[in-house]
Short mmCIF file of C-alpha atoms (C1' of nucleotides) in Angstrom, two decimals:
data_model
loop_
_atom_site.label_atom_id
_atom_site.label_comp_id
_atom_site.label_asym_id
_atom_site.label_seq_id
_atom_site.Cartn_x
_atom_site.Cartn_y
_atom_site.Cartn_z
CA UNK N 1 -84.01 84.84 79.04
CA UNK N 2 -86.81 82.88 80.63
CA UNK N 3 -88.75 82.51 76.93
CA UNK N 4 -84.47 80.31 76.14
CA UNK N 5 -85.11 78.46 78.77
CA UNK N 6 -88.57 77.28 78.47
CA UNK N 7 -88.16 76.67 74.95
CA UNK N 8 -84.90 74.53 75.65
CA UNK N 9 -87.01 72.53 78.42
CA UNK N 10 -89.42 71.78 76.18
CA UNK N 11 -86.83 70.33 73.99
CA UNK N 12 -85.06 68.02 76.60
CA UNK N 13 -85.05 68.92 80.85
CA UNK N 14 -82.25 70.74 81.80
CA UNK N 15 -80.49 70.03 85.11
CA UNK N 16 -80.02 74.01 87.08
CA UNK N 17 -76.08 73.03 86.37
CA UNK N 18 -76.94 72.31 82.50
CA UNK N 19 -78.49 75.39 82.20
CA UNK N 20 -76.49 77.66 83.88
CA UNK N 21 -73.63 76.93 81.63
CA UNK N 22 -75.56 77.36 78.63
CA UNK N 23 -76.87 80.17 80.40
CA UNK N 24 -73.39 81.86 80.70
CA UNK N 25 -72.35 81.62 77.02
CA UNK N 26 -75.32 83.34 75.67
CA UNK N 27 -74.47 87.00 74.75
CA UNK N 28 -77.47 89.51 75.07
CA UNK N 29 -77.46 91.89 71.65
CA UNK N 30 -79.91 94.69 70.95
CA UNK N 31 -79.70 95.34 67.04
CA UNK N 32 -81.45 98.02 65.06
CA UNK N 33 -83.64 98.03 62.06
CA UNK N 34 -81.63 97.37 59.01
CA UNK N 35 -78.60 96.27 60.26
CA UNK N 36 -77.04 92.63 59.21
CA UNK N 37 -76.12 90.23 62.05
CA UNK N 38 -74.93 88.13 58.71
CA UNK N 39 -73.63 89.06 55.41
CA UNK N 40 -72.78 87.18 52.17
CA UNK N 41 -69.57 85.80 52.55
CA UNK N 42 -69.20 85.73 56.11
CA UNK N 43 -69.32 82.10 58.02
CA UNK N 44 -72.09 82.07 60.42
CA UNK N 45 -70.47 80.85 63.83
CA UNK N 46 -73.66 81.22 65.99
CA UNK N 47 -77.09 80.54 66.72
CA UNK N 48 -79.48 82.96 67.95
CA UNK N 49 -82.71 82.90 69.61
CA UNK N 50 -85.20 85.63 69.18
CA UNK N 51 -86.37 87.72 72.33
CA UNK N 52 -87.93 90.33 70.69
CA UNK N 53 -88.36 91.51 66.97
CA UNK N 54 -87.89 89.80 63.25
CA UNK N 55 -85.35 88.75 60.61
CA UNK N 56 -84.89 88.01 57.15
CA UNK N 57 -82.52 85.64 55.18
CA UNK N 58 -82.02 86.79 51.67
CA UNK N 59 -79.25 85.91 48.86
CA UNK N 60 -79.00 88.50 45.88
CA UNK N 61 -78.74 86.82 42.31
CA UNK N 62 -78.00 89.51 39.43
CA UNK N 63 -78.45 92.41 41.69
CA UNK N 64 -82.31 90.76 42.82
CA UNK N 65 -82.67 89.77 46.20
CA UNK N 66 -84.44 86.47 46.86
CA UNK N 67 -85.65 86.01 50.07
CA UNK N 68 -85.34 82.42 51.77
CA UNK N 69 -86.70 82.96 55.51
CA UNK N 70 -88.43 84.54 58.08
CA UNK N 71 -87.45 84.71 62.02
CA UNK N 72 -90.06 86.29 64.50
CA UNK N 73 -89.71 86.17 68.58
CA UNK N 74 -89.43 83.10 70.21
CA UNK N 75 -87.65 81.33 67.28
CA UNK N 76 -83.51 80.21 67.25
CA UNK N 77 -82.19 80.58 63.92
CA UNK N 78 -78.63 80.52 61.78
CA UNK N 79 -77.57 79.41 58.80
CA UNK N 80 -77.68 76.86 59.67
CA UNK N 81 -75.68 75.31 56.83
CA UNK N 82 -72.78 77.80 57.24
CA UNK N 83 -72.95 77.07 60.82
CA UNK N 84 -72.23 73.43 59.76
CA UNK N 85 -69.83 73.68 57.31
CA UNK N 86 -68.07 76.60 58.04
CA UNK N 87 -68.44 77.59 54.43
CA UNK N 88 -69.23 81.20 53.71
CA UNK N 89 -72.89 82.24 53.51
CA UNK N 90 -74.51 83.11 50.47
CA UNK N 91 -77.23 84.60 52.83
CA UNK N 92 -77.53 88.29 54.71
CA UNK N 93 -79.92 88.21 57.80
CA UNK N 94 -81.22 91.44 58.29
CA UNK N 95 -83.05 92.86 61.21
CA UNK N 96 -86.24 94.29 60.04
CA UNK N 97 -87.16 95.79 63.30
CA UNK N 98 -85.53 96.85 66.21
CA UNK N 99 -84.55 93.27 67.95
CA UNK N 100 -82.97 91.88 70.74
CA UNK N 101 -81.50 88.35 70.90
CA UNK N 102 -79.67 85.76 72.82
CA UNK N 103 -76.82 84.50 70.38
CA UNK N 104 -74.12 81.82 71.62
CA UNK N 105 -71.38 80.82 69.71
CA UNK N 106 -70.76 77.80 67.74
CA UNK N 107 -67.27 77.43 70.13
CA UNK N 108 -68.99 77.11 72.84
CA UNK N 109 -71.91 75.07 72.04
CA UNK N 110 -69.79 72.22 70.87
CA UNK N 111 -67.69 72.83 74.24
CA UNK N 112 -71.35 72.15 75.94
CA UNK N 113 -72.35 69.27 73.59
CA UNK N 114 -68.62 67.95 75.40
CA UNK N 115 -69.68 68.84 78.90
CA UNK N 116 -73.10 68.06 79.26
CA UNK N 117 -75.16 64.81 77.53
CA UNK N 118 -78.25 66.36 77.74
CA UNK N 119 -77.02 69.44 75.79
CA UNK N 120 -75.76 67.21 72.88
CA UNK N 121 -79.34 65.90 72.87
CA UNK N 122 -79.82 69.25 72.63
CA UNK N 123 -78.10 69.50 69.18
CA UNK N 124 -79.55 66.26 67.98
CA UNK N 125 -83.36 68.07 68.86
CA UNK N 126 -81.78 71.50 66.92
CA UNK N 127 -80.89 69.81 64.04
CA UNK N 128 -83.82 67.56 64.19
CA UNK N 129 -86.07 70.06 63.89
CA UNK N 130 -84.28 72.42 62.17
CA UNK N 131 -84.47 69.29 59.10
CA UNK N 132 -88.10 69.18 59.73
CA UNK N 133 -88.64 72.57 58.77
CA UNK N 134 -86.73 72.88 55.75
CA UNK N 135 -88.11 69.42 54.64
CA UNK N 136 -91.62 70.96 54.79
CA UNK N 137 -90.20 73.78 52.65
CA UNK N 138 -88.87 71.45 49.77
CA UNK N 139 -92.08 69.80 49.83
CA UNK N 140 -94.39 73.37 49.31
CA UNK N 141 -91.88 73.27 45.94
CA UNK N 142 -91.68 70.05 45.29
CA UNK N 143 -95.88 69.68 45.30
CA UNK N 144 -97.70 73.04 45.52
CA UNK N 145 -98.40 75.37 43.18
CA UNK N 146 -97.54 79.04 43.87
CA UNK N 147 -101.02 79.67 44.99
CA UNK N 148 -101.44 76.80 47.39
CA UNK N 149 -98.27 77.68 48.64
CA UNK N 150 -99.59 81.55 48.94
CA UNK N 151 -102.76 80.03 50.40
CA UNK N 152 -100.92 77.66 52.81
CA UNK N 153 -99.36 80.69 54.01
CA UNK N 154 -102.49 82.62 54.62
CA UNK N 155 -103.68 79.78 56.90
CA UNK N 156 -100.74 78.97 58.70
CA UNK N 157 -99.27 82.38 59.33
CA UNK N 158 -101.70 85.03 58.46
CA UNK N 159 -99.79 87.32 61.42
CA UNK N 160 -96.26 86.72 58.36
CA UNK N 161 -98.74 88.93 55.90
CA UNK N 162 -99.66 91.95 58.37
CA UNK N 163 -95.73 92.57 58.97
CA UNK N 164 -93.93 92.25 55.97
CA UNK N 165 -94.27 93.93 52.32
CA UNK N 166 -96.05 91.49 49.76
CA UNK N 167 -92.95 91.90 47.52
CA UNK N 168 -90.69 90.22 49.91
CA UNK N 169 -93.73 87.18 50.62
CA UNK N 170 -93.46 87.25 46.63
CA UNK N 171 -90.00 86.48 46.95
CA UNK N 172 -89.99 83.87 50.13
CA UNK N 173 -93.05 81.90 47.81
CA UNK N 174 -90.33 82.05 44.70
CA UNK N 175 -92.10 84.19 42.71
CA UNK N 176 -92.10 87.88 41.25
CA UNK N 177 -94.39 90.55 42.92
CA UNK N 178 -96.52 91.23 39.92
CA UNK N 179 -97.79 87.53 39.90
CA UNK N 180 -98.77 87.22 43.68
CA UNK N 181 -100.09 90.13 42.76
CA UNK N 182 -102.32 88.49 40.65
CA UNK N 183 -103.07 85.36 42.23
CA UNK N 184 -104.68 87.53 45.18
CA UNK N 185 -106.54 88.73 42.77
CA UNK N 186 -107.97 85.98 40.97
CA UNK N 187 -110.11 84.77 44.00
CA UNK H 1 -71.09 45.47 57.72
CA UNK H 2 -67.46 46.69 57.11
CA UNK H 3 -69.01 49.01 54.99
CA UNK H 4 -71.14 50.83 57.28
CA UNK H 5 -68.32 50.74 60.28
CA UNK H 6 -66.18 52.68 58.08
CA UNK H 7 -69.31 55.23 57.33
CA UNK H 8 -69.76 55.44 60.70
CA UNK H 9 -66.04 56.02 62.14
CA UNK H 10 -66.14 58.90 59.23
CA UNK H 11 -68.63 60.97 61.28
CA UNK H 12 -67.55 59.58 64.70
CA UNK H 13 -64.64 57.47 66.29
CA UNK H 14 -66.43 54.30 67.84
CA UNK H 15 -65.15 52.37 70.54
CA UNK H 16 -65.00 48.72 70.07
CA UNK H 17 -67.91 48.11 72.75
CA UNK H 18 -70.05 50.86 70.80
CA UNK H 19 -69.51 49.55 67.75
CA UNK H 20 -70.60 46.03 69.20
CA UNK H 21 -73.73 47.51 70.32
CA UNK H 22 -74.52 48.92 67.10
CA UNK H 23 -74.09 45.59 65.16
CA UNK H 24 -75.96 44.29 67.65
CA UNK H 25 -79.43 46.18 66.12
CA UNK H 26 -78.19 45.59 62.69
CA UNK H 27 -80.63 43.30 60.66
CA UNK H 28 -79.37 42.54 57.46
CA UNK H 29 -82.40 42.29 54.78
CA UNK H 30 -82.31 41.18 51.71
CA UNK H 31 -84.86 42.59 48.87
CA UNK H 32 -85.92 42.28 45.84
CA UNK H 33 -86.83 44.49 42.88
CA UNK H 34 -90.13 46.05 43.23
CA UNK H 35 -90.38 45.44 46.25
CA UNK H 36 -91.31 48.12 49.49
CA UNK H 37 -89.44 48.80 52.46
CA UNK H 38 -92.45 51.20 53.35
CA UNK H 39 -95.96 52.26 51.87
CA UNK H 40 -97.84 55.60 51.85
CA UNK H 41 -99.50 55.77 55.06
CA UNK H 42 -97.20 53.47 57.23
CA UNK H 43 -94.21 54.95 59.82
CA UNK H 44 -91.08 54.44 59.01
CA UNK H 45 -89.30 53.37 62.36
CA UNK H 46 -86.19 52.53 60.79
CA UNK H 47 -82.60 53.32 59.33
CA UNK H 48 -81.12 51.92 56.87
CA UNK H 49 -78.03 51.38 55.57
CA UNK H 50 -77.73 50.21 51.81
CA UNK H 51 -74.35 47.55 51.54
CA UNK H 52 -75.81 46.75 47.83
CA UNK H 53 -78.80 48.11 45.63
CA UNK H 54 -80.62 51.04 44.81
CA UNK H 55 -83.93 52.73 45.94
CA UNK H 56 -86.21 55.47 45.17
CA UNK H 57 -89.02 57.37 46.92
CA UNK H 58 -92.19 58.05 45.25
CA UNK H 59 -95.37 59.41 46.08
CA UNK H 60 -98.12 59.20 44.26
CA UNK H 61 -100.45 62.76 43.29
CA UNK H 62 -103.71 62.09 41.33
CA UNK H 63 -102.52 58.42 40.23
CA UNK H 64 -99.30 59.88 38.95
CA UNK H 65 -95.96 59.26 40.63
CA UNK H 66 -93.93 61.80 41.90
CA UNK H 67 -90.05 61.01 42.76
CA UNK H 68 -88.32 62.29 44.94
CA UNK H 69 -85.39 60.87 46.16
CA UNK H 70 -82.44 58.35 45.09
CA UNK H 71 -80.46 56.08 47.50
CA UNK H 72 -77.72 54.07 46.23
CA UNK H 73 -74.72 51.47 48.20
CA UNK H 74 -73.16 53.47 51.02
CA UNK H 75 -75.71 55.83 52.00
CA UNK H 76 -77.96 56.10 54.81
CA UNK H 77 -81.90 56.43 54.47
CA UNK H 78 -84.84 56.40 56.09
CA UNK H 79 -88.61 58.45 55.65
CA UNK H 80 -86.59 60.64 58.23
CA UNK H 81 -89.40 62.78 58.85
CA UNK H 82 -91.90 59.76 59.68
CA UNK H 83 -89.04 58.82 61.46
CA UNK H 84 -89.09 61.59 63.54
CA UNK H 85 -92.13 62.54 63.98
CA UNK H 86 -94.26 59.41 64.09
CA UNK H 87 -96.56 60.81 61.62
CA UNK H 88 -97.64 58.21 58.82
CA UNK H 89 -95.19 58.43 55.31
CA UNK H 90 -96.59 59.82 52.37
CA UNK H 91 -93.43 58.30 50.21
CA UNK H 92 -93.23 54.88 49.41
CA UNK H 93 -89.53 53.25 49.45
CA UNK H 94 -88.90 51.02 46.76
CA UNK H 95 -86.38 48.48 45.86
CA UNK H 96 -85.46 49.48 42.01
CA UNK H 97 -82.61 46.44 42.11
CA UNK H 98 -82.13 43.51 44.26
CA UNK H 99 -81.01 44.86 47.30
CA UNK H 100 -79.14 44.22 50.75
CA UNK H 101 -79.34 46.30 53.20
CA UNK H 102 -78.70 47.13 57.37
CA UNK H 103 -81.67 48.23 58.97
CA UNK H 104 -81.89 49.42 62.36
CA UNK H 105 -84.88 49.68 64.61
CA UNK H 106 -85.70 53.30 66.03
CA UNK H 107 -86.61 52.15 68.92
CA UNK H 108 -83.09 50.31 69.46
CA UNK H 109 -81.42 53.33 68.26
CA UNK H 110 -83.27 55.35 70.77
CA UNK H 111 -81.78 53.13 73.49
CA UNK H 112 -78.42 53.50 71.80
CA UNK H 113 -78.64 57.23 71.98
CA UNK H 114 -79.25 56.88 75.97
CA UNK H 115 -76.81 54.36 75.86
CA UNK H 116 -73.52 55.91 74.44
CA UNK H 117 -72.68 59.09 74.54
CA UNK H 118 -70.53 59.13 71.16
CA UNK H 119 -73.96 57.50 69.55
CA UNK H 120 -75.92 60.13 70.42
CA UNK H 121 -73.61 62.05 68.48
CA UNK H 122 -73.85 59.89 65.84
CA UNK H 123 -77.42 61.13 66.35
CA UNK H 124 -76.96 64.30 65.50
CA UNK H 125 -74.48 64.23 63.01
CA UNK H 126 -76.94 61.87 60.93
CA UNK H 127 -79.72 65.02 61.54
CA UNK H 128 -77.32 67.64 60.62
CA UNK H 129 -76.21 65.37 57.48
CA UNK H 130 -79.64 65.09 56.83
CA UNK H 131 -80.36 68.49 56.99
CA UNK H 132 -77.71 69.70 54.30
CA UNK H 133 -78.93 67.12 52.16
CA UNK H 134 -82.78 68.68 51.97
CA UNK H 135 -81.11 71.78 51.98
CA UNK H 136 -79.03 71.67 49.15
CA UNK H 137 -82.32 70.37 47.12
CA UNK H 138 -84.15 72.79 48.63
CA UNK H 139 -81.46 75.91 46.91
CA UNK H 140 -81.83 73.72 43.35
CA UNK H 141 -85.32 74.40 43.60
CA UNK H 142 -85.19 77.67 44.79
CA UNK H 143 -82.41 79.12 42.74
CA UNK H 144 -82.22 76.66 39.57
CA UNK H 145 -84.24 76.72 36.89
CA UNK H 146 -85.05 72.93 35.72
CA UNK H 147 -82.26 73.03 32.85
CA UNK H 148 -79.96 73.92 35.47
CA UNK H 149 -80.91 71.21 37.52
CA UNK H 150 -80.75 68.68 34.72
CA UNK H 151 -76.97 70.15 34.07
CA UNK H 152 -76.22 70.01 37.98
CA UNK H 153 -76.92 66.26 37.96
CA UNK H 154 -75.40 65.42 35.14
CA UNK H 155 -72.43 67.60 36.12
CA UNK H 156 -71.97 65.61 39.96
CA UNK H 157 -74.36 62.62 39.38
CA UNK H 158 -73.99 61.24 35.95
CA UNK H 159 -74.21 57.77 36.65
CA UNK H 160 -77.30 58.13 38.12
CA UNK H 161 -78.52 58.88 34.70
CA UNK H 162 -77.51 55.74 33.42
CA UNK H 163 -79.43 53.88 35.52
CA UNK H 164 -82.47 55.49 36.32
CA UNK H 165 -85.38 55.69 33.58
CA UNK H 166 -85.43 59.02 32.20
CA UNK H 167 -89.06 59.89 33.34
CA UNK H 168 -88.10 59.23 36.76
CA UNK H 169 -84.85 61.45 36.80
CA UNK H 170 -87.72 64.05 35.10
CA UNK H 171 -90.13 63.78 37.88
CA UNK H 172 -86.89 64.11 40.33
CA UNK H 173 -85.94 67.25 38.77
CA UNK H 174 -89.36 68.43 39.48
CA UNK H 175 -90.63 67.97 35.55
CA UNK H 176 -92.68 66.44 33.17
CA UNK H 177 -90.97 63.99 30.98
CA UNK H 178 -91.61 65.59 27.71
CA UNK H 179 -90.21 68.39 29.30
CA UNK H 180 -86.64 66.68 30.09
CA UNK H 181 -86.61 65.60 26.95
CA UNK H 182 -87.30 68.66 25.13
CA UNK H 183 -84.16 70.62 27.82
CA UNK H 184 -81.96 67.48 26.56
CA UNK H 185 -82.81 68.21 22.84
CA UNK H 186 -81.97 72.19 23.27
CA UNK H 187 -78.18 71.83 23.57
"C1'" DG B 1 -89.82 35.66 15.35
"C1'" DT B 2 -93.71 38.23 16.18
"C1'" DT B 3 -96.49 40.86 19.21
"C1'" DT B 4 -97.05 43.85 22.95
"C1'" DT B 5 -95.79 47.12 26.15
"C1'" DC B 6 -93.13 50.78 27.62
"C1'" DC B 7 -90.27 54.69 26.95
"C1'" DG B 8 -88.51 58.62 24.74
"C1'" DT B 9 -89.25 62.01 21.21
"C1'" DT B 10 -91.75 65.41 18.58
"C1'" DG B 11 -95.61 68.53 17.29
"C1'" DA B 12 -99.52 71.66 18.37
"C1'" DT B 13 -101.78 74.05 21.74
"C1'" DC B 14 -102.66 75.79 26.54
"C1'" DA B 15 -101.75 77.82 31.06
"C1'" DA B 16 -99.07 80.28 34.17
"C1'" DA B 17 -95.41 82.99 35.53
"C1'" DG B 18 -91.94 86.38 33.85
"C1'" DT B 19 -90.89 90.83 31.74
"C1'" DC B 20 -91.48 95.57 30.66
"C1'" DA B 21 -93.98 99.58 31.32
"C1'" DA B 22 -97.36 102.72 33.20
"C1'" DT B 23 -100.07 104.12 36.91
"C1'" DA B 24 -102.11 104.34 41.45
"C1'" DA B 25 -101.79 104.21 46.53
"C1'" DC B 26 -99.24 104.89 50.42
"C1'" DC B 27 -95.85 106.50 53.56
"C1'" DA B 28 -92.18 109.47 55.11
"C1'" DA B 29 -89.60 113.61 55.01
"C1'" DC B 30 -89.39 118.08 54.38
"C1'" DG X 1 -99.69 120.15 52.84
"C1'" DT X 2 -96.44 119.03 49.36
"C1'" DT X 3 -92.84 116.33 47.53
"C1'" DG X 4 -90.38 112.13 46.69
"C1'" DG X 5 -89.69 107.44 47.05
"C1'" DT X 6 -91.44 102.97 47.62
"C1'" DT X 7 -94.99 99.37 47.08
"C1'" DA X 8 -98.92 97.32 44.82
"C1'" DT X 9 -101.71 96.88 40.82
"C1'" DT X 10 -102.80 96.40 35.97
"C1'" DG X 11 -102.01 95.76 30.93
"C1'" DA X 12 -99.61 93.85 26.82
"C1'" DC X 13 -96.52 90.61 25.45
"C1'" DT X 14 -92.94 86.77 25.97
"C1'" DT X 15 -91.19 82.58 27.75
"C1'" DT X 16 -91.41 78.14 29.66
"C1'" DG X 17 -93.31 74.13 31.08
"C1'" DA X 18 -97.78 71.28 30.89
"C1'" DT X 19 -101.02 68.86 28.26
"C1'" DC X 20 -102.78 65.99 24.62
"C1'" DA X 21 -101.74 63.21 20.93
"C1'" DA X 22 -99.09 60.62 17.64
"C1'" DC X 23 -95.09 57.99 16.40
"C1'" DG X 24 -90.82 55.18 16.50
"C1'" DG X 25 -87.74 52.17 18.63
"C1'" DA X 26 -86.29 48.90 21.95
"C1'" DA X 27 -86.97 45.51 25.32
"C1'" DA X 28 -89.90 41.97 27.17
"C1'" DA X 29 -93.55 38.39 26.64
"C1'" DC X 30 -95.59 35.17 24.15
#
DNA sequence: GTTTTCCGTTGATCAAAGTCAATAACCAAC
DNA sequence: GTTGGTTATTGACTTTGATCAACGGAAAAC
């Protein structure tokens, strides 16, 4: 709870009153390996913040799945777009280990964006950054080759590489298996 | 400036002393073709609001221009993430018509923000807006192959195609133009 | 009106990722 | 330990877009 609130802080200072209604709409969930806090087709009507574990966003096409993100402790996610829209998700998020997470729903957070200014500055800083990040994404397509993008990766987030299977990094990089396969070993 | 009240009351109901204040910032700028509202390497600390014209994005990769955006009358635009961040641009903005536009100073929407509570929800509705946007080009990159992409904007964009120069909508769709040519010809 | 420049097309070849298939390495379950 | 399933690698071949080059047409400049 304490890793929430010092993230939040360092997005805008929360008054104790601020926080301890945000505080009280948060919902504590332990999820296992394997199981889907999100499927296809479902509208995502939270956010969640990441105590402890890892998740993955992944669409199928033609019975492949394609992998679009990873989630590790200390990091909110949603989809984000669902979340927005209320359209239904083309994405599952799947627990890939044991997790446990903070998750408040998208009810309540706009009844706190009413309530308190700070929290809607709150939401501005969300989607803020959450634009940031998916900005930096379109730009690994829009300029990188699959290698720099695989090497990018390496030097960013080595600690991604130990934890999940090189098919699924394939995937998140938009490529098949068999070719990262061979750009690590063309070196 | 009717224009962008009505743009604005779509995302939020202003009052009439909100609205006021906005104006207020507004600097209407005229511009003309070829000309730059910002250059690789300079921060974008504006908005702006296009009442007449068309722009374009561009950086440039080993001498060659890379597109990678489209703004036309009625949108919003700004180097969002120079905007944000404070970081130098690597895009330059570019005038492709004689243009008149609304700009508005970050630092004066900043002060808005703190000012108005339903403008700081403007705030974040122009982030989450924002965010779908990159998102949605993000997917077309991620899930589209570059005919598809072609087909997409001719499907929901088609007169964009009629007025942009066919090696620019190519370097948009993330191609060379012999390329879009050669996806055009295969039909 | 002629020249020049730019843009789009087409052809030949190249490079890189995809596909299909076989095999090897690893892990988990029994 | 052995078995079975999953993941990573490698090879042969295909597909697609990039590259290099030439050409034709249209618009702009003179």
């Amino acid at each position: 709870m304490d890793a929430i609130k010092t993230y939040l802080n360092g997005l805008v200072k929360l008054s104790d009153a601020e926080w301890a209604d945000f505080e009280k709409c948060l919902r504590k969930e332990t999820v296992t390996r394997k199981s889907f806090l999100l499927k296809e087709g479902q509208v995502c009507n939270f956010l969640a913040f990441i105590g402890n574990g890892m998740f993955r966003f992944y669409t199928t096409e033609g019975g492949e799945e394609k992998v679009t993100a990873f989630f590790f402790s200390g990091d909110f996610f949603s989809n984000y777009r669902s979340f927005l829209t209320g359209f239904p998700s083309r994405h599952y998020i799947e627990a890939m280990q044991d997790s446990v997470i903070f998750m408040i729903e998208k009810k309540d957070l706009l009844a706190l964006y009413d309530k308190h200014r700070n929290l809607e500055r709150l939401g501005r800083f969300f989607a803020e950054n959450l634009y940031l990040g998916v900005a930096n994404r379109l730009d690994s397509f829009l300029f990188d080759s699959p290698k720099e993008r695989y090497d990018d990766l390496v030097r960013r987030n080595s600690k991604l590489l130990n934890a999940i299977p090189q098919y699924m990094v394939a995937s998140y990089l938009g490529i098949k298996p068999e070719s990262l396969s061979r750009i690590r070993a063309r070196k």
